[in-house]
Amino acid sequence: MYAQMVKTAGTGVKKPKDMTAEEKAFQAKIDRNEKIEPKDWMPDDYRATLIRQIGQHAHSEIVGQLPEGNWLTRAPTLERKAILLAKVQDEAGHGLYLYSACETLGVSRDELTEMLLNGKMKYSSIFNYPTLNWADMGAVGWLVDGAAIMNQVPLQRTSYGPYSRAMVRICKEESFHQRQGYAIMMKMAAGTADQKRMAQDALDRLWFPSLMMFGPSNKESVHSEQSMAWRIKINTNDELRQKFVDQTVPQIEFLGLTCPDKDIKWNEEKGGYDYTDPDWSEFFAVLKGNGPCNKDRLAARNAAWKNGAWVRDAMLAHARKKAARKAVAA
Amino acid sequence: MNRDQALFEFLLRMGDSTLILSHRISEWCGHAPVIEEDIALANTALDLIGQTQFWLELAGEVEGKGRTADNLAHLRDAWDFRNLLLVERPNGDFGKTLMRQFLFDVWQSLMLAKLKGSSDQRIADIAEKASKEVAYHVERSANTVISLGDGTEESHQRMQDALEDLYPYVGEMFIGDKVDEVLVKAGIAPDPASLRAEYDRIVGDVMYKATLQLPEDDFAHQGGKTGRHTEHLGYILADMQFLQRAYPGAEW
């Protein structure tokens, strides 16, 4: 998922005796694994939390076009360029249906966009890191989309119907993205010395930021019991991070690259790798706006919105004129 | 000039034009006025890259020197490119990008319609596939030009400026030369001039709906089809060819 540190609205999980009848019925529905649909009654805090979470996810898809767009005009072959174009187009499509899912909760796409642009809403920290060589297009697909899938697969079963259905569609495309990313890495890792260097460099830079995508460790995380009770969060951050590490380390070995975590070690007893946590102070610095690309990414989105204002105004004006002419003719 | 030489030149003209236009459009990625336009621009760029692969692959085959579509795209310098000057013009604002697209789309759709009947089956096949995509491109760019031309006062002015800026690059599409003569004779491709009347009719109709005024001056910049380009192409190639040039022989 591209949402981290989503603050759950409300005061925490209520005991059944403190719930209203409506709240009890709502929770029972979720516990029966039934979907909540837009017109159903829902607690205000559930609605507010979902808007934050889906909105952040949508923003991430949109901002996420930028680091990949950075290499579109420099793709090394026509085929690579075509694949990257298709992928970036998918991301924009994901943004679109996530915004639509969010709109079913009573907030407009324009309102959400304004909150992204003025910094009130966040997007995933990963997109505040630069893409510095071509292997980054491989590593982004492999690691970044890979980490996203870890979170999105369980979210296909989330309690909110429109979000769940958006996830089903998104997951299909993301797994294609991850495979194409890994395909680039295989080519690079088996290529010339320079290409192998690019592949290792991309892995070195993106490994820890990818681990950060799951959000802080449970120990440091704002409590998320309520989101889990509502089934808008299915697993803990640490569970998913562990799963990601366990899946990725053998892939690194297969590529013949070196894991940037020098202390990575298989732990027979737990049946998973022991790994080094990312530097959480860096994570919080990036969230605060001090990542390498925060300013550039937001400036690019703000410029796109501002420079496009005349286009949006004109499209609306034309649609109104057309409707007026039709009314006169009728 | 023999038939294969002329055919090679012609295929480069087709493939280089789609390649360079695709490059220009992909510069928009993540910067469009609304998400739907980001998607549509990426989609158009993707179609054009697909067409480029067909045209340049066939060009390499006709040339017979073992060059692939990628070799042609990434290892030629500007003077060997044969794209129309129109497609290398900078994007400008969104309106200008769509005006350039429209002026190109109409020409391309008319050209492909004729090429579907080419005596060279390979060309007819590519034209058949590409024309389906291009039919959608024309519809979209025409609708956008109309909306923006007949939108607000500001958008109208921007679109009028875009039209005046780009119109001098339209004429080149219809000026034939030796290459065309050979291909017309062989029934492979139409005489470019023969497309002009229909082009003027379609463009005139859309400009009328868009409340835009076609420039009266029909001056035409030329050179793209013979390898004499604007200053912009060199920078496009510097971007596009960077990896292939910096790491010769690597596979990607």
PDB file of N, CA and C in Angstrom, chain B residues 130-174:
ATOM      1  N   ALA B 130      -2.406   0.557 -37.497  1.00  0.00           N
ATOM      2  CA  ALA B 130      -2.212   1.901 -36.945  1.00  0.00           C
ATOM      3  C   ALA B 130      -3.457   2.764 -37.121  1.00  0.00           C
ATOM      4  N   SER B 131      -4.181   2.570 -38.216  1.00  0.00           N
ATOM      5  CA  SER B 131      -5.280   3.498 -38.469  1.00  0.00           C
ATOM      6  C   SER B 131      -6.392   3.361 -37.439  1.00  0.00           C
ATOM      7  N   LYS B 132      -6.506   2.185 -36.829  1.00  0.00           N
ATOM      8  CA  LYS B 132      -7.512   2.023 -35.764  1.00  0.00           C
ATOM      9  C   LYS B 132      -7.178   2.932 -34.589  1.00  0.00           C
ATOM     10  N   GLU B 133      -5.892   2.957 -34.225  1.00  0.00           N
ATOM     11  CA  GLU B 133      -5.473   3.811 -33.102  1.00  0.00           C
ATOM     12  C   GLU B 133      -5.608   5.282 -33.473  1.00  0.00           C
ATOM     13  N   VAL B 134      -5.202   5.578 -34.691  1.00  0.00           N
ATOM     14  CA  VAL B 134      -5.175   6.981 -35.096  1.00  0.00           C
ATOM     15  C   VAL B 134      -6.590   7.563 -35.209  1.00  0.00           C
ATOM     16  N   ALA B 135      -7.552   6.723 -35.558  1.00  0.00           N
ATOM     17  CA  ALA B 135      -8.942   7.206 -35.617  1.00  0.00           C
ATOM     18  C   ALA B 135      -9.346   7.772 -34.258  1.00  0.00           C
ATOM     19  N   TYR B 136      -8.908   7.087 -33.210  1.00  0.00           N
ATOM     20  CA  TYR B 136      -9.208   7.571 -31.861  1.00  0.00           C
ATOM     21  C   TYR B 136      -8.410   8.842 -31.543  1.00  0.00           C
ATOM     22  N   HIS B 137      -7.156   8.885 -31.980  1.00  0.00           N
ATOM     23  CA  HIS B 137      -6.333  10.083 -31.726  1.00  0.00           C
ATOM     24  C   HIS B 137      -6.984  11.331 -32.334  1.00  0.00           C
ATOM     25  N   VAL B 138      -7.434  11.197 -33.576  1.00  0.00           N
ATOM     26  CA  VAL B 138      -8.020  12.361 -34.257  1.00  0.00           C
ATOM     27  C   VAL B 138      -9.281  12.818 -33.513  1.00  0.00           C
ATOM     28  N   GLU B 139     -10.080  11.850 -33.136  1.00  0.00           N
ATOM     29  CA  GLU B 139     -11.330  12.207 -32.471  1.00  0.00           C
ATOM     30  C   GLU B 139     -11.036  12.993 -31.195  1.00  0.00           C
ATOM     31  N   ARG B 140     -10.063  12.498 -30.451  1.00  0.00           N
ATOM     32  CA  ARG B 140      -9.743  13.137 -29.176  1.00  0.00           C
ATOM     33  C   ARG B 140      -9.107  14.516 -29.388  1.00  0.00           C
ATOM     34  N   SER B 141      -8.128  14.602 -30.288  1.00  0.00           N
ATOM     35  CA  SER B 141      -7.447  15.895 -30.435  1.00  0.00           C
ATOM     36  C   SER B 141      -8.403  16.919 -31.042  1.00  0.00           C
ATOM     37  N   ALA B 142      -9.265  16.478 -31.967  1.00  0.00           N
ATOM     38  CA  ALA B 142     -10.235  17.417 -32.551  1.00  0.00           C
ATOM     39  C   ALA B 142     -11.178  17.946 -31.466  1.00  0.00           C
ATOM     40  N   ASN B 143     -11.693  17.032 -30.646  1.00  0.00           N
ATOM     41  CA  ASN B 143     -12.607  17.466 -29.582  1.00  0.00           C
ATOM     42  C   ASN B 143     -11.930  18.417 -28.606  1.00  0.00           C
ATOM     43  N   THR B 144     -10.677  18.154 -28.299  1.00  0.00           N
ATOM     44  CA  THR B 144      -9.976  19.027 -27.355  1.00  0.00           C
ATOM     45  C   THR B 144      -9.728  20.398 -27.975  1.00  0.00           C
ATOM     46  N   VAL B 145      -9.329  20.409 -29.248  1.00  0.00           N
ATOM     47  CA  VAL B 145      -9.105  21.701 -29.912  1.00  0.00           C
ATOM     48  C   VAL B 145     -10.413  22.512 -29.937  1.00  0.00           C
ATOM     49  N   ILE B 146     -11.514  21.829 -30.192  1.00  0.00           N
ATOM     50  CA  ILE B 146     -12.804  22.536 -30.228  1.00  0.00           C
ATOM     51  C   ILE B 146     -13.159  23.071 -28.836  1.00  0.00           C
ATOM     52  N   SER B 147     -13.006  22.231 -27.812  1.00  0.00           N
ATOM     53  CA  SER B 147     -13.343  22.673 -26.446  1.00  0.00           C
ATOM     54  C   SER B 147     -12.501  23.857 -26.021  1.00  0.00           C
ATOM     55  N   LEU B 148     -11.218  23.782 -26.301  1.00  0.00           N
ATOM     56  CA  LEU B 148     -10.330  24.853 -25.830  1.00  0.00           C
ATOM     57  C   LEU B 148     -10.453  26.105 -26.699  1.00  0.00           C
ATOM     58  N   GLY B 149     -10.695  25.909 -27.997  1.00  0.00           N
ATOM     59  CA  GLY B 149     -10.881  27.079 -28.867  1.00  0.00           C
ATOM     60  C   GLY B 149     -12.154  27.813 -28.496  1.00  0.00           C
ATOM     61  N   ASP B 150     -13.200  27.055 -28.275  1.00  0.00           N
ATOM     62  CA  ASP B 150     -14.505  27.625 -27.938  1.00  0.00           C
ATOM     63  C   ASP B 150     -14.779  27.447 -26.437  1.00  0.00           C
ATOM     64  N   GLY B 151     -13.801  27.801 -25.625  1.00  0.00           N
ATOM     65  CA  GLY B 151     -13.958  27.674 -24.176  1.00  0.00           C
ATOM     66  C   GLY B 151     -14.070  29.038 -23.529  1.00  0.00           C
ATOM     67  N   THR B 152     -12.980  29.489 -22.943  1.00  0.00           N
ATOM     68  CA  THR B 152     -12.955  30.829 -22.348  1.00  0.00           C
ATOM     69  C   THR B 152     -12.188  31.772 -23.275  1.00  0.00           C
ATOM     70  N   GLU B 153     -12.212  33.041 -22.931  1.00  0.00           N
ATOM     71  CA  GLU B 153     -11.467  34.030 -23.715  1.00  0.00           C
ATOM     72  C   GLU B 153      -9.971  33.685 -23.719  1.00  0.00           C
ATOM     73  N   GLU B 154      -9.489  33.314 -22.522  1.00  0.00           N
ATOM     74  CA  GLU B 154      -8.066  32.985 -22.410  1.00  0.00           C
ATOM     75  C   GLU B 154      -7.715  31.757 -23.253  1.00  0.00           C
ATOM     76  N   SER B 155      -8.551  30.712 -23.152  1.00  0.00           N
ATOM     77  CA  SER B 155      -8.211  29.485 -23.878  1.00  0.00           C
ATOM     78  C   SER B 155      -8.298  29.728 -25.386  1.00  0.00           C
ATOM     79  N   HIS B 156      -9.270  30.545 -25.785  1.00  0.00           N
ATOM     80  CA  HIS B 156      -9.404  30.868 -27.202  1.00  0.00           C
ATOM     81  C   HIS B 156      -8.125  31.526 -27.723  1.00  0.00           C
ATOM     82  N   GLN B 157      -7.647  32.490 -26.977  1.00  0.00           N
ATOM     83  CA  GLN B 157      -6.436  33.210 -27.390  1.00  0.00           C
ATOM     84  C   GLN B 157      -5.230  32.281 -27.440  1.00  0.00           C
ATOM     85  N   ARG B 158      -5.125  31.422 -26.434  1.00  0.00           N
ATOM     86  CA  ARG B 158      -3.995  30.486 -26.414  1.00  0.00           C
ATOM     87  C   ARG B 158      -4.033  29.550 -27.620  1.00  0.00           C
ATOM     88  N   MET B 159      -5.230  29.086 -27.968  1.00  0.00           N
ATOM     89  CA  MET B 159      -5.350  28.155 -29.093  1.00  0.00           C
ATOM     90  C   MET B 159      -5.101  28.863 -30.425  1.00  0.00           C
ATOM     91  N   GLN B 160      -5.552  30.123 -30.520  1.00  0.00           N
ATOM     92  CA  GLN B 160      -5.275  30.887 -31.741  1.00  0.00           C
ATOM     93  C   GLN B 160      -3.762  31.080 -31.898  1.00  0.00           C
ATOM     94  N   ASP B 161      -3.106  31.410 -30.790  1.00  0.00           N
ATOM     95  CA  ASP B 161      -1.635  31.575 -30.824  1.00  0.00           C
ATOM     96  C   ASP B 161      -0.957  30.262 -31.231  1.00  0.00           C
ATOM     97  N   ALA B 162      -1.449  29.157 -30.667  1.00  0.00           N
ATOM     98  CA  ALA B 162      -0.852  27.849 -30.974  1.00  0.00           C
ATOM     99  C   ALA B 162      -0.990  27.541 -32.462  1.00  0.00           C
ATOM    100  N   LEU B 163      -2.170  27.801 -32.991  1.00  0.00           N
ATOM    101  CA  LEU B 163      -2.424  27.529 -34.407  1.00  0.00           C
ATOM    102  C   LEU B 163      -1.483  28.355 -35.289  1.00  0.00           C
ATOM    103  N   GLU B 164      -1.360  29.636 -34.951  1.00  0.00           N
ATOM    104  CA  GLU B 164      -0.502  30.500 -35.773  1.00  0.00           C
ATOM    105  C   GLU B 164       0.956  30.086 -35.675  1.00  0.00           C
ATOM    106  N   ASP B 165       1.339  29.642 -34.506  1.00  0.00           N
ATOM    107  CA  ASP B 165       2.710  29.213 -34.290  1.00  0.00           C
ATOM    108  C   ASP B 165       3.044  27.935 -35.057  1.00  0.00           C
ATOM    109  N   LEU B 166       2.090  27.026 -35.126  1.00  0.00           N
ATOM    110  CA  LEU B 166       2.365  25.701 -35.698  1.00  0.00           C
ATOM    111  C   LEU B 166       2.006  25.592 -37.179  1.00  0.00           C
ATOM    112  N   TYR B 167       1.145  26.464 -37.637  1.00  0.00           N
ATOM    113  CA  TYR B 167       0.655  26.322 -39.013  1.00  0.00           C
ATOM    114  C   TYR B 167       1.762  26.339 -40.070  1.00  0.00           C
ATOM    115  N   PRO B 168       2.819  27.130 -39.879  1.00  0.00           N
ATOM    116  CA  PRO B 168       3.910  27.096 -40.869  1.00  0.00           C
ATOM    117  C   PRO B 168       4.603  25.738 -40.992  1.00  0.00           C
ATOM    118  N   TYR B 169       4.290  24.803 -40.092  1.00  0.00           N
ATOM    119  CA  TYR B 169       4.886  23.476 -40.180  1.00  0.00           C
ATOM    120  C   TYR B 169       3.941  22.456 -40.820  1.00  0.00           C
ATOM    121  N   VAL B 170       2.783  22.925 -41.259  1.00  0.00           N
ATOM    122  CA  VAL B 170       1.797  22.029 -41.864  1.00  0.00           C
ATOM    123  C   VAL B 170       2.153  21.705 -43.317  1.00  0.00           C
ATOM    124  N   GLY B 171       2.572  22.731 -44.042  1.00  0.00           N
ATOM    125  CA  GLY B 171       2.785  22.576 -45.484  1.00  0.00           C
ATOM    126  C   GLY B 171       3.734  21.448 -45.846  1.00  0.00           C
ATOM    127  N   GLU B 172       4.745  21.250 -45.016  1.00  0.00           N
ATOM    128  CA  GLU B 172       5.767  20.235 -45.311  1.00  0.00           C
ATOM    129  C   GLU B 172       5.181  18.843 -45.547  1.00  0.00           C
ATOM    130  N   MET B 173       4.070  18.574 -44.872  1.00  0.00           N
ATOM    131  CA  MET B 173       3.474  17.237 -44.977  1.00  0.00           C
ATOM    132  C   MET B 173       2.994  16.931 -46.397  1.00  0.00           C
ATOM    133  N   PHE B 174       2.752  17.988 -47.190  1.00  0.00           N
ATOM    134  CA  PHE B 174       2.114  17.791 -48.503  1.00  0.00           C
ATOM    135  C   PHE B 174       3.041  18.064 -49.680  1.00  0.00           C
TER     136      PHE B 174
END
